[in-house]
Amino acid sequence: MPLYLVATPIGNLSDISERAKAVLSSAHVLAAEDTRSARRLLSALNIPLEGRDLLAYGDHNEKGMAPHLAEKLKKGLDVAVLSEGGTPLVSDPGYRLVQEAIAAGVAVVPVPGPCAAVAALSASGLPVHAFLFRGFLPKKPGARRRILEALKDREETLIFYESPQRIGKVLPELAEIFGADRPACIARELTKIHETFHRGTLGALAQTFTLANAPKGECTVLIQGASSREDDDEPDELES
Ligand code: SAM
């Protein structure tokens, strides 16, 4: 009767884990943000549904579906949540269901695996010892600016998800608020054939990626923290 949170590939099918395959093969109920892409994934992995439920579970119906799935868990069924790619709940649906499961005394079991934020961070070249993941920025300029202003003095490496169409719009704001010389990285098409890390200052990246020259494919944006330096991890030198 556990609730499994199954991480799935963000581009490269080989990133699926053995454990994820086992859970997706055995869970009584699968709950997916996008049932069509879930079917494609199951078929690519040769995992038959064999009469098991594959239910749509996303922002649009989470309020009704979370209690419905919690009832199934309470009846002793295993439920596995998967998102279109990556780790459920990380800028993806699932939070409400996890709350329901905890309240019902049901075990919540992560099946870890791909996550764009962590993959991007590890190869960005930016400090990794402390980071702040902020997901998608608000679409409304006022709300976005308020959040960015609140983040500009944070020392952690900042991680955002952003659609490629909006990168050209957001980069000049980032350069203005955080400073054009702030080191940053755009991790594009992670784990796919055209995986690229665009490393540079926010000013340089804003000049490269404009509204007319949007990056292609999925992007994760990382920005070095305010006074973060590579040697922050080094022990302090002894004063003589
Ligand atoms: N839950 C997912 C995870 O664990 O990474 C994130 C889902 S969120 C709806 C999708 C966003 O993640 C994209 O808009 C993009 O910012 C980022 N993303 C997903 N796949 C990516 C990839 N292959 N390369 C770069 N960024 C990616």
PDB file of N, CA, C and O in Angstrom, residues 31-100:
ATOM      1  N   ALA A  31      -0.502   6.764 -11.644  1.00  0.00           N
ATOM      2  CA  ALA A  31      -1.095   8.093 -11.769  1.00  0.00           C
ATOM      3  C   ALA A  31      -0.081   8.977 -12.475  1.00  0.00           C
ATOM      4  O   ALA A  31       1.040   9.158 -11.980  1.00  0.00           O
ATOM      5  N   ALA A  32      -0.467   9.482 -13.653  1.00  0.00           N
ATOM      6  CA  ALA A  32       0.494  10.229 -14.468  1.00  0.00           C
ATOM      7  C   ALA A  32      -0.086  11.566 -14.867  1.00  0.00           C
ATOM      8  O   ALA A  32      -1.283  11.685 -15.155  1.00  0.00           O
ATOM      9  N   GLU A  33       0.803  12.563 -14.902  1.00  0.00           N
ATOM     10  CA  GLU A  33       0.394  13.893 -15.320  1.00  0.00           C
ATOM     11  C   GLU A  33      -0.141  13.831 -16.756  1.00  0.00           C
ATOM     12  O   GLU A  33      -1.166  14.407 -17.076  1.00  0.00           O
ATOM     13  N   ASP A  34       0.559  13.098 -17.598  1.00  0.00           N
ATOM     14  CA  ASP A  34       0.185  12.990 -19.007  1.00  0.00           C
ATOM     15  C   ASP A  34       0.120  11.498 -19.349  1.00  0.00           C
ATOM     16  O   ASP A  34       1.156  10.836 -19.465  1.00  0.00           O
ATOM     17  N   THR A  35      -1.104  10.990 -19.479  1.00  0.00           N
ATOM     18  CA  THR A  35      -1.235   9.535 -19.651  1.00  0.00           C
ATOM     19  C   THR A  35      -0.677   9.081 -21.004  1.00  0.00           C
ATOM     20  O   THR A  35      -0.210   7.951 -21.129  1.00  0.00           O
ATOM     21  N   ARG A  36      -0.718   9.980 -21.996  1.00  0.00           N
ATOM     22  CA  ARG A  36      -0.179   9.562 -23.310  1.00  0.00           C
ATOM     23  C   ARG A  36       1.329   9.357 -23.236  1.00  0.00           C
ATOM     24  O   ARG A  36       1.873   8.382 -23.742  1.00  0.00           O
ATOM     25  N   SER A  37       2.026  10.295 -22.585  1.00  0.00           N
ATOM     26  CA  SER A  37       3.486  10.110 -22.507  1.00  0.00           C
ATOM     27  C   SER A  37       3.819   8.959 -21.557  1.00  0.00           C
ATOM     28  O   SER A  37       4.812   8.256 -21.745  1.00  0.00           O
ATOM     29  N   ALA A  38       2.962   8.722 -20.548  1.00  0.00           N
ATOM     30  CA  ALA A  38       3.197   7.570 -19.661  1.00  0.00           C
ATOM     31  C   ALA A  38       3.052   6.270 -20.449  1.00  0.00           C
ATOM     32  O   ALA A  38       3.839   5.339 -20.278  1.00  0.00           O
ATOM     33  N   ARG A  39       2.048   6.214 -21.310  1.00  0.00           N
ATOM     34  CA  ARG A  39       1.865   5.004 -22.146  1.00  0.00           C
ATOM     35  C   ARG A  39       3.078   4.796 -23.048  1.00  0.00           C
ATOM     36  O   ARG A  39       3.544   3.676 -23.241  1.00  0.00           O
ATOM     37  N   ARG A  40       3.579   5.893 -23.606  1.00  0.00           N
ATOM     38  CA  ARG A  40       4.769   5.787 -24.485  1.00  0.00           C
ATOM     39  C   ARG A  40       5.966   5.250 -23.683  1.00  0.00           C
ATOM     40  O   ARG A  40       6.696   4.389 -24.146  1.00  0.00           O
ATOM     41  N   LEU A  41       6.126   5.757 -22.478  1.00  0.00           N
ATOM     42  CA  LEU A  41       7.249   5.305 -21.646  1.00  0.00           C
ATOM     43  C   LEU A  41       7.107   3.818 -21.308  1.00  0.00           C
ATOM     44  O   LEU A  41       8.057   3.046 -21.454  1.00  0.00           O
ATOM     45  N   LEU A  42       5.897   3.416 -20.894  1.00  0.00           N
ATOM     46  CA  LEU A  42       5.683   2.010 -20.528  1.00  0.00           C
ATOM     47  C   LEU A  42       5.951   1.113 -21.723  1.00  0.00           C
ATOM     48  O   LEU A  42       6.570   0.058 -21.612  1.00  0.00           O
ATOM     49  N   SER A  43       5.486   1.563 -22.882  1.00  0.00           N
ATOM     50  CA  SER A  43       5.673   0.747 -24.081  1.00  0.00           C
ATOM     51  C   SER A  43       7.161   0.655 -24.440  1.00  0.00           C
ATOM     52  O   SER A  43       7.669  -0.417 -24.769  1.00  0.00           O
ATOM     53  N   ALA A  44       7.902   1.767 -24.314  1.00  0.00           N
ATOM     54  CA  ALA A  44       9.348   1.740 -24.604  1.00  0.00           C
ATOM     55  C   ALA A  44      10.082   0.830 -23.627  1.00  0.00           C
ATOM     56  O   ALA A  44      11.118   0.249 -23.962  1.00  0.00           O
ATOM     57  N   LEU A  45       9.549   0.711 -22.422  1.00  0.00           N
ATOM     58  CA  LEU A  45      10.201  -0.131 -21.407  1.00  0.00           C
ATOM     59  C   LEU A  45       9.654  -1.561 -21.406  1.00  0.00           C
ATOM     60  O   LEU A  45      10.040  -2.371 -20.564  1.00  0.00           O
ATOM     61  N   ASN A  46       8.749  -1.817 -22.335  1.00  0.00           N
ATOM     62  CA  ASN A  46       8.099  -3.148 -22.413  1.00  0.00           C
ATOM     63  C   ASN A  46       7.391  -3.518 -21.116  1.00  0.00           C
ATOM     64  O   ASN A  46       7.476  -4.654 -20.648  1.00  0.00           O
ATOM     65  N   ILE A  47       6.716  -2.553 -20.548  1.00  0.00           N
ATOM     66  CA  ILE A  47       5.945  -2.814 -19.323  1.00  0.00           C
ATOM     67  C   ILE A  47       4.461  -2.787 -19.693  1.00  0.00           C
ATOM     68  O   ILE A  47       3.930  -1.731 -20.037  1.00  0.00           O
ATOM     69  N   PRO A  48       3.792  -3.941 -19.639  1.00  0.00           N
ATOM     70  CA  PRO A  48       2.373  -3.948 -20.002  1.00  0.00           C
ATOM     71  C   PRO A  48       1.502  -3.411 -18.867  1.00  0.00           C
ATOM     72  O   PRO A  48       1.844  -3.577 -17.692  1.00  0.00           O
ATOM     73  N   LEU A  49       0.383  -2.774 -19.223  1.00  0.00           N
ATOM     74  CA  LEU A  49      -0.544  -2.300 -18.185  1.00  0.00           C
ATOM     75  C   LEU A  49      -1.398  -3.452 -17.658  1.00  0.00           C
ATOM     76  O   LEU A  49      -1.762  -3.481 -16.483  1.00  0.00           O
ATOM     77  N   GLU A  50      -1.720  -4.384 -18.546  1.00  0.00           N
ATOM     78  CA  GLU A  50      -2.488  -5.587 -18.176  1.00  0.00           C
ATOM     79  C   GLU A  50      -3.666  -5.279 -17.267  1.00  0.00           C
ATOM     80  O   GLU A  50      -3.798  -5.833 -16.175  1.00  0.00           O
ATOM     81  N   GLY A  51      -4.520  -4.363 -17.727  1.00  0.00           N
ATOM     82  CA  GLY A  51      -5.756  -4.089 -16.990  1.00  0.00           C
ATOM     83  C   GLY A  51      -5.584  -3.187 -15.782  1.00  0.00           C
ATOM     84  O   GLY A  51      -6.565  -2.868 -15.105  1.00  0.00           O
ATOM     85  N   ARG A  52      -4.335  -2.773 -15.485  1.00  0.00           N
ATOM     86  CA  ARG A  52      -4.149  -1.873 -14.348  1.00  0.00           C
ATOM     87  C   ARG A  52      -4.620  -0.474 -14.729  1.00  0.00           C
ATOM     88  O   ARG A  52      -4.622  -0.104 -15.901  1.00  0.00           O
ATOM     89  N   ASP A  53      -5.012   0.291 -13.713  1.00  0.00           N
ATOM     90  CA  ASP A  53      -5.483   1.660 -13.980  1.00  0.00           C
ATOM     91  C   ASP A  53      -4.313   2.585 -14.279  1.00  0.00           C
ATOM     92  O   ASP A  53      -3.309   2.576 -13.552  1.00  0.00           O
ATOM     93  N   LEU A  54      -4.452   3.376 -15.331  1.00  0.00           N
ATOM     94  CA  LEU A  54      -3.525   4.489 -15.573  1.00  0.00           C
ATOM     95  C   LEU A  54      -4.377   5.752 -15.545  1.00  0.00           C
ATOM     96  O   LEU A  54      -5.180   5.990 -16.454  1.00  0.00           O
ATOM     97  N   LEU A  55      -4.261   6.509 -14.483  1.00  0.00           N
ATOM     98  CA  LEU A  55      -5.157   7.650 -14.272  1.00  0.00           C
ATOM     99  C   LEU A  55      -4.432   8.975 -14.494  1.00  0.00           C
ATOM    100  O   LEU A  55      -3.256   9.107 -14.148  1.00  0.00           O
ATOM    101  N   ALA A  56      -5.168   9.933 -15.058  1.00  0.00           N
ATOM    102  CA  ALA A  56      -4.601  11.274 -15.239  1.00  0.00           C
ATOM    103  C   ALA A  56      -4.630  11.997 -13.900  1.00  0.00           C
ATOM    104  O   ALA A  56      -5.655  12.042 -13.212  1.00  0.00           O
ATOM    105  N   TYR A  57      -3.472  12.526 -13.521  1.00  0.00           N
ATOM    106  CA  TYR A  57      -3.372  13.222 -12.237  1.00  0.00           C
ATOM    107  C   TYR A  57      -2.474  14.439 -12.424  1.00  0.00           C
ATOM    108  O   TYR A  57      -1.271  14.303 -12.632  1.00  0.00           O
ATOM    109  N   GLY A  58      -3.093  15.595 -12.434  1.00  0.00           N
ATOM    110  CA  GLY A  58      -2.278  16.801 -12.662  1.00  0.00           C
ATOM    111  C   GLY A  58      -2.893  18.001 -11.976  1.00  0.00           C
ATOM    112  O   GLY A  58      -3.862  17.868 -11.220  1.00  0.00           O
ATOM    113  N   ASP A  59      -2.337  19.178 -12.280  1.00  0.00           N
ATOM    114  CA  ASP A  59      -2.825  20.403 -11.632  1.00  0.00           C
ATOM    115  C   ASP A  59      -4.322  20.588 -11.846  1.00  0.00           C
ATOM    116  O   ASP A  59      -5.023  21.092 -10.980  1.00  0.00           O
ATOM    117  N   HIS A  60      -4.814  20.167 -13.026  1.00  0.00           N
ATOM    118  CA  HIS A  60      -6.215  20.426 -13.372  1.00  0.00           C
ATOM    119  C   HIS A  60      -7.190  19.620 -12.507  1.00  0.00           C
ATOM    120  O   HIS A  60      -8.317  20.048 -12.294  1.00  0.00           O
ATOM    121  N   ASN A  61      -6.762  18.441 -12.012  1.00  0.00           N
ATOM    122  CA  ASN A  61      -7.717  17.609 -11.260  1.00  0.00           C
ATOM    123  C   ASN A  61      -7.155  17.105  -9.931  1.00  0.00           C
ATOM    124  O   ASN A  61      -7.715  16.207  -9.320  1.00  0.00           O
ATOM    125  N   GLU A  62      -6.038  17.706  -9.502  1.00  0.00           N
ATOM    126  CA  GLU A  62      -5.369  17.214  -8.296  1.00  0.00           C
ATOM    127  C   GLU A  62      -6.287  17.246  -7.071  1.00  0.00           C
ATOM    128  O   GLU A  62      -6.276  16.327  -6.242  1.00  0.00           O
ATOM    129  N   LYS A  63      -7.139  18.284  -6.994  1.00  0.00           N
ATOM    130  CA  LYS A  63      -8.005  18.443  -5.823  1.00  0.00           C
ATOM    131  C   LYS A  63      -8.947  17.245  -5.662  1.00  0.00           C
ATOM    132  O   LYS A  63      -9.141  16.735  -4.565  1.00  0.00           O
ATOM    133  N   GLY A  64      -9.503  16.789  -6.784  1.00  0.00           N
ATOM    134  CA  GLY A  64     -10.422  15.653  -6.715  1.00  0.00           C
ATOM    135  C   GLY A  64      -9.699  14.308  -6.719  1.00  0.00           C
ATOM    136  O   GLY A  64     -10.125  13.359  -6.061  1.00  0.00           O
ATOM    137  N   MET A  65      -8.610  14.257  -7.473  1.00  0.00           N
ATOM    138  CA  MET A  65      -7.921  12.971  -7.644  1.00  0.00           C
ATOM    139  C   MET A  65      -7.113  12.561  -6.410  1.00  0.00           C
ATOM    140  O   MET A  65      -6.980  11.367  -6.122  1.00  0.00           O
ATOM    141  N   ALA A  66      -6.571  13.529  -5.687  1.00  0.00           N
ATOM    142  CA  ALA A  66      -5.731  13.170  -4.524  1.00  0.00           C
ATOM    143  C   ALA A  66      -6.530  12.342  -3.505  1.00  0.00           C
ATOM    144  O   ALA A  66      -6.081  11.260  -3.109  1.00  0.00           O
ATOM    145  N   PRO A  67      -7.751  12.795  -3.104  1.00  0.00           N
ATOM    146  CA  PRO A  67      -8.524  11.959  -2.166  1.00  0.00           C
ATOM    147  C   PRO A  67      -8.926  10.617  -2.781  1.00  0.00           C
ATOM    148  O   PRO A  67      -8.926   9.591  -2.089  1.00  0.00           O
ATOM    149  N   HIS A  68      -9.205  10.611  -4.086  1.00  0.00           N
ATOM    150  CA  HIS A  68      -9.585   9.380  -4.778  1.00  0.00           C
ATOM    151  C   HIS A  68      -8.426   8.366  -4.722  1.00  0.00           C
ATOM    152  O   HIS A  68      -8.618   7.185  -4.403  1.00  0.00           O
ATOM    153  N   LEU A  69      -7.226   8.843  -5.003  1.00  0.00           N
ATOM    154  CA  LEU A  69      -6.057   7.952  -4.968  1.00  0.00           C
ATOM    155  C   LEU A  69      -5.729   7.552  -3.525  1.00  0.00           C
ATOM    156  O   LEU A  69      -5.320   6.418  -3.270  1.00  0.00           O
ATOM    157  N   ALA A  70      -5.955   8.467  -2.592  1.00  0.00           N
ATOM    158  CA  ALA A  70      -5.702   8.144  -1.178  1.00  0.00           C
ATOM    159  C   ALA A  70      -6.632   7.015  -0.725  1.00  0.00           C
ATOM    160  O   ALA A  70      -6.219   6.149   0.066  1.00  0.00           O
ATOM    161  N   GLU A  71      -7.868   7.020  -1.231  1.00  0.00           N
ATOM    162  CA  GLU A  71      -8.808   5.927  -0.899  1.00  0.00           C
ATOM    163  C   GLU A  71      -8.246   4.594  -1.384  1.00  0.00           C
ATOM    164  O   GLU A  71      -8.336   3.580  -0.704  1.00  0.00           O
ATOM    165  N   LYS A  72      -7.692   4.600  -2.583  1.00  0.00           N
ATOM    166  CA  LYS A  72      -7.113   3.361  -3.135  1.00  0.00           C
ATOM    167  C   LYS A  72      -5.956   2.886  -2.256  1.00  0.00           C
ATOM    168  O   LYS A  72      -5.800   1.692  -1.994  1.00  0.00           O
ATOM    169  N   LEU A  73      -5.126   3.829  -1.818  1.00  0.00           N
ATOM    170  CA  LEU A  73      -4.003   3.474  -0.933  1.00  0.00           C
ATOM    171  C   LEU A  73      -4.524   2.856   0.358  1.00  0.00           C
ATOM    172  O   LEU A  73      -4.001   1.848   0.840  1.00  0.00           O
ATOM    173  N   LYS A  74      -5.588   3.464   0.912  1.00  0.00           N
ATOM    174  CA  LYS A  74      -6.133   2.968   2.190  1.00  0.00           C
ATOM    175  C   LYS A  74      -6.717   1.571   2.025  1.00  0.00           C
ATOM    176  O   LYS A  74      -6.758   0.801   2.973  1.00  0.00           O
ATOM    177  N   LYS A  75      -7.159   1.262   0.799  1.00  0.00           N
ATOM    178  CA  LYS A  75      -7.695  -0.088   0.546  1.00  0.00           C
ATOM    179  C   LYS A  75      -6.569  -1.108   0.371  1.00  0.00           C
ATOM    180  O   LYS A  75      -6.820  -2.287   0.144  1.00  0.00           O
ATOM    181  N   GLY A  76      -5.337  -0.640   0.395  1.00  0.00           N
ATOM    182  CA  GLY A  76      -4.215  -1.573   0.316  1.00  0.00           C
ATOM    183  C   GLY A  76      -3.590  -1.673  -1.069  1.00  0.00           C
ATOM    184  O   GLY A  76      -2.713  -2.520  -1.301  1.00  0.00           O
ATOM    185  N   LEU A  77      -4.029  -0.798  -1.988  1.00  0.00           N
ATOM    186  CA  LEU A  77      -3.436  -0.836  -3.336  1.00  0.00           C
ATOM    187  C   LEU A  77      -2.144  -0.002  -3.370  1.00  0.00           C
ATOM    188  O   LEU A  77      -2.027   1.006  -2.673  1.00  0.00           O
ATOM    189  N   ASP A  78      -1.193  -0.454  -4.194  1.00  0.00           N
ATOM    190  CA  ASP A  78       0.024   0.345  -4.416  1.00  0.00           C
ATOM    191  C   ASP A  78      -0.262   1.366  -5.511  1.00  0.00           C
ATOM    192  O   ASP A  78      -0.765   0.999  -6.573  1.00  0.00           O
ATOM    193  N   VAL A  79       0.079   2.606  -5.257  1.00  0.00           N
ATOM    194  CA  VAL A  79      -0.104   3.650  -6.263  1.00  0.00           C
ATOM    195  C   VAL A  79       1.274   4.215  -6.621  1.00  0.00           C
ATOM    196  O   VAL A  79       2.066   4.529  -5.724  1.00  0.00           O
ATOM    197  N   ALA A  80       1.555   4.326  -7.919  1.00  0.00           N
ATOM    198  CA  ALA A  80       2.823   4.928  -8.363  1.00  0.00           C
ATOM    199  C   ALA A  80       2.520   6.209  -9.138  1.00  0.00           C
ATOM    200  O   ALA A  80       1.718   6.193 -10.073  1.00  0.00           O
ATOM    201  N   VAL A  81       3.144   7.295  -8.710  1.00  0.00           N
ATOM    202  CA  VAL A  81       2.985   8.581  -9.403  1.00  0.00           C
ATOM    203  C   VAL A  81       4.203   8.807 -10.284  1.00  0.00           C
ATOM    204  O   VAL A  81       5.345   8.612  -9.841  1.00  0.00           O
ATOM    205  N   LEU A  82       3.960   9.181 -11.533  1.00  0.00           N
ATOM    206  CA  LEU A  82       5.081   9.559 -12.398  1.00  0.00           C
ATOM    207  C   LEU A  82       4.722  10.833 -13.131  1.00  0.00           C
ATOM    208  O   LEU A  82       3.553  11.083 -13.425  1.00  0.00           O
ATOM    209  N   SER A  83       5.733  11.659 -13.381  1.00  0.00           N
ATOM    210  CA  SER A  83       5.453  12.874 -14.140  1.00  0.00           C
ATOM    211  C   SER A  83       5.974  12.677 -15.559  1.00  0.00           C
ATOM    212  O   SER A  83       6.513  11.625 -15.898  1.00  0.00           O
ATOM    213  N   GLU A  84       5.831  13.709 -16.380  1.00  0.00           N
ATOM    214  CA  GLU A  84       6.204  13.557 -17.794  1.00  0.00           C
ATOM    215  C   GLU A  84       7.696  13.259 -17.932  1.00  0.00           C
ATOM    216  O   GLU A  84       8.138  12.625 -18.875  1.00  0.00           O
ATOM    217  N   GLY A  85       8.466  13.723 -16.971  1.00  0.00           N
ATOM    218  CA  GLY A  85       9.901  13.462 -16.965  1.00  0.00           C
ATOM    219  C   GLY A  85      10.475  13.999 -15.679  1.00  0.00           C
ATOM    220  O   GLY A  85      10.014  15.027 -15.175  1.00  0.00           O
ATOM    221  N   GLY A  86      11.434  13.301 -15.091  1.00  0.00           N
ATOM    222  CA  GLY A  86      12.064  13.777 -13.877  1.00  0.00           C
ATOM    223  C   GLY A  86      11.363  13.287 -12.628  1.00  0.00           C
ATOM    224  O   GLY A  86      10.666  12.268 -12.637  1.00  0.00           O
ATOM    225  N   THR A  87      11.565  14.031 -11.547  1.00  0.00           N
ATOM    226  CA  THR A  87      11.090  13.624 -10.229  1.00  0.00           C
ATOM    227  C   THR A  87       9.729  14.246  -9.930  1.00  0.00           C
ATOM    228  O   THR A  87       9.586  15.470 -10.027  1.00  0.00           O
ATOM    229  N   PRO A  88       8.729  13.417  -9.591  1.00  0.00           N
ATOM    230  CA  PRO A  88       7.421  13.973  -9.245  1.00  0.00           C
ATOM    231  C   PRO A  88       7.553  15.017  -8.131  1.00  0.00           C
ATOM    232  O   PRO A  88       8.466  14.932  -7.293  1.00  0.00           O
ATOM    233  N   LEU A  89       6.621  15.959  -8.137  1.00  0.00           N
ATOM    234  CA  LEU A  89       6.550  17.060  -7.147  1.00  0.00           C
ATOM    235  C   LEU A  89       7.555  18.186  -7.385  1.00  0.00           C
ATOM    236  O   LEU A  89       7.377  19.288  -6.885  1.00  0.00           O
ATOM    237  N   VAL A  90       8.650  17.913  -8.101  1.00  0.00           N
ATOM    238  CA  VAL A  90       9.623  18.977  -8.356  1.00  0.00           C
ATOM    239  C   VAL A  90       9.106  19.761  -9.566  1.00  0.00           C
ATOM    240  O   VAL A  90       9.253  19.332 -10.715  1.00  0.00           O
ATOM    241  N   SER A  91       8.405  20.886  -9.287  1.00  0.00           N
ATOM    242  CA  SER A  91       7.681  21.649 -10.323  1.00  0.00           C
ATOM    243  C   SER A  91       6.746  20.733 -11.105  1.00  0.00           C
ATOM    244  O   SER A  91       6.583  20.879 -12.319  1.00  0.00           O
ATOM    245  N   ASP A  92       6.173  19.787 -10.441  1.00  0.00           N
ATOM    246  CA  ASP A  92       5.251  18.814 -11.032  1.00  0.00           C
ATOM    247  C   ASP A  92       4.216  18.412  -9.984  1.00  0.00           C
ATOM    248  O   ASP A  92       4.454  18.599  -8.784  1.00  0.00           O
ATOM    249  N   PRO A  93       3.091  17.841 -10.418  1.00  0.00           N
ATOM    250  CA  PRO A  93       2.037  17.479  -9.467  1.00  0.00           C
ATOM    251  C   PRO A  93       2.454  16.372  -8.497  1.00  0.00           C
ATOM    252  O   PRO A  93       3.371  15.607  -8.776  1.00  0.00           O
ATOM    253  N   GLY A  94       1.734  16.310  -7.374  1.00  0.00           N
ATOM    254  CA  GLY A  94       1.950  15.231  -6.409  1.00  0.00           C
ATOM    255  C   GLY A  94       1.898  15.676  -4.958  1.00  0.00           C
ATOM    256  O   GLY A  94       1.654  14.870  -4.073  1.00  0.00           O
ATOM    257  N   TYR A  95       2.098  16.975  -4.723  1.00  0.00           N
ATOM    258  CA  TYR A  95       2.215  17.457  -3.337  1.00  0.00           C
ATOM    259  C   TYR A  95       0.964  17.113  -2.514  1.00  0.00           C
ATOM    260  O   TYR A  95       1.047  16.600  -1.399  1.00  0.00           O
ATOM    261  N   ARG A  96      -0.205  17.394  -3.092  1.00  0.00           N
ATOM    262  CA  ARG A  96      -1.460  17.159  -2.366  1.00  0.00           C
ATOM    263  C   ARG A  96      -1.644  15.676  -2.024  1.00  0.00           C
ATOM    264  O   ARG A  96      -2.071  15.319  -0.939  1.00  0.00           O
ATOM    265  N   LEU A  97      -1.270  14.826  -2.968  1.00  0.00           N
ATOM    266  CA  LEU A  97      -1.418  13.386  -2.735  1.00  0.00           C
ATOM    267  C   LEU A  97      -0.468  12.913  -1.634  1.00  0.00           C
ATOM    268  O   LEU A  97      -0.836  12.087  -0.795  1.00  0.00           O
ATOM    269  N   VAL A  98       0.746  13.446  -1.624  1.00  0.00           N
ATOM    270  CA  VAL A  98       1.697  13.085  -0.558  1.00  0.00           C
ATOM    271  C   VAL A  98       1.119  13.499   0.801  1.00  0.00           C
ATOM    272  O   VAL A  98       1.178  12.744   1.776  1.00  0.00           O
ATOM    273  N   GLN A  99       0.520  14.699   0.856  1.00  0.00           N
ATOM    274  CA  GLN A  99      -0.105  15.148   2.106  1.00  0.00           C
ATOM    275  C   GLN A  99      -1.217  14.197   2.542  1.00  0.00           C
ATOM    276  O   GLN A  99      -1.325  13.828   3.707  1.00  0.00           O
ATOM    277  N   GLU A 100      -2.059  13.800   1.577  1.00  0.00           N
ATOM    278  CA  GLU A 100      -3.178  12.882   1.879  1.00  0.00           C
ATOM    279  C   GLU A 100      -2.635  11.550   2.389  1.00  0.00           C
ATOM    280  O   GLU A 100      -3.172  10.968   3.320  1.00  0.00           O
TER     281      GLU A 100
END
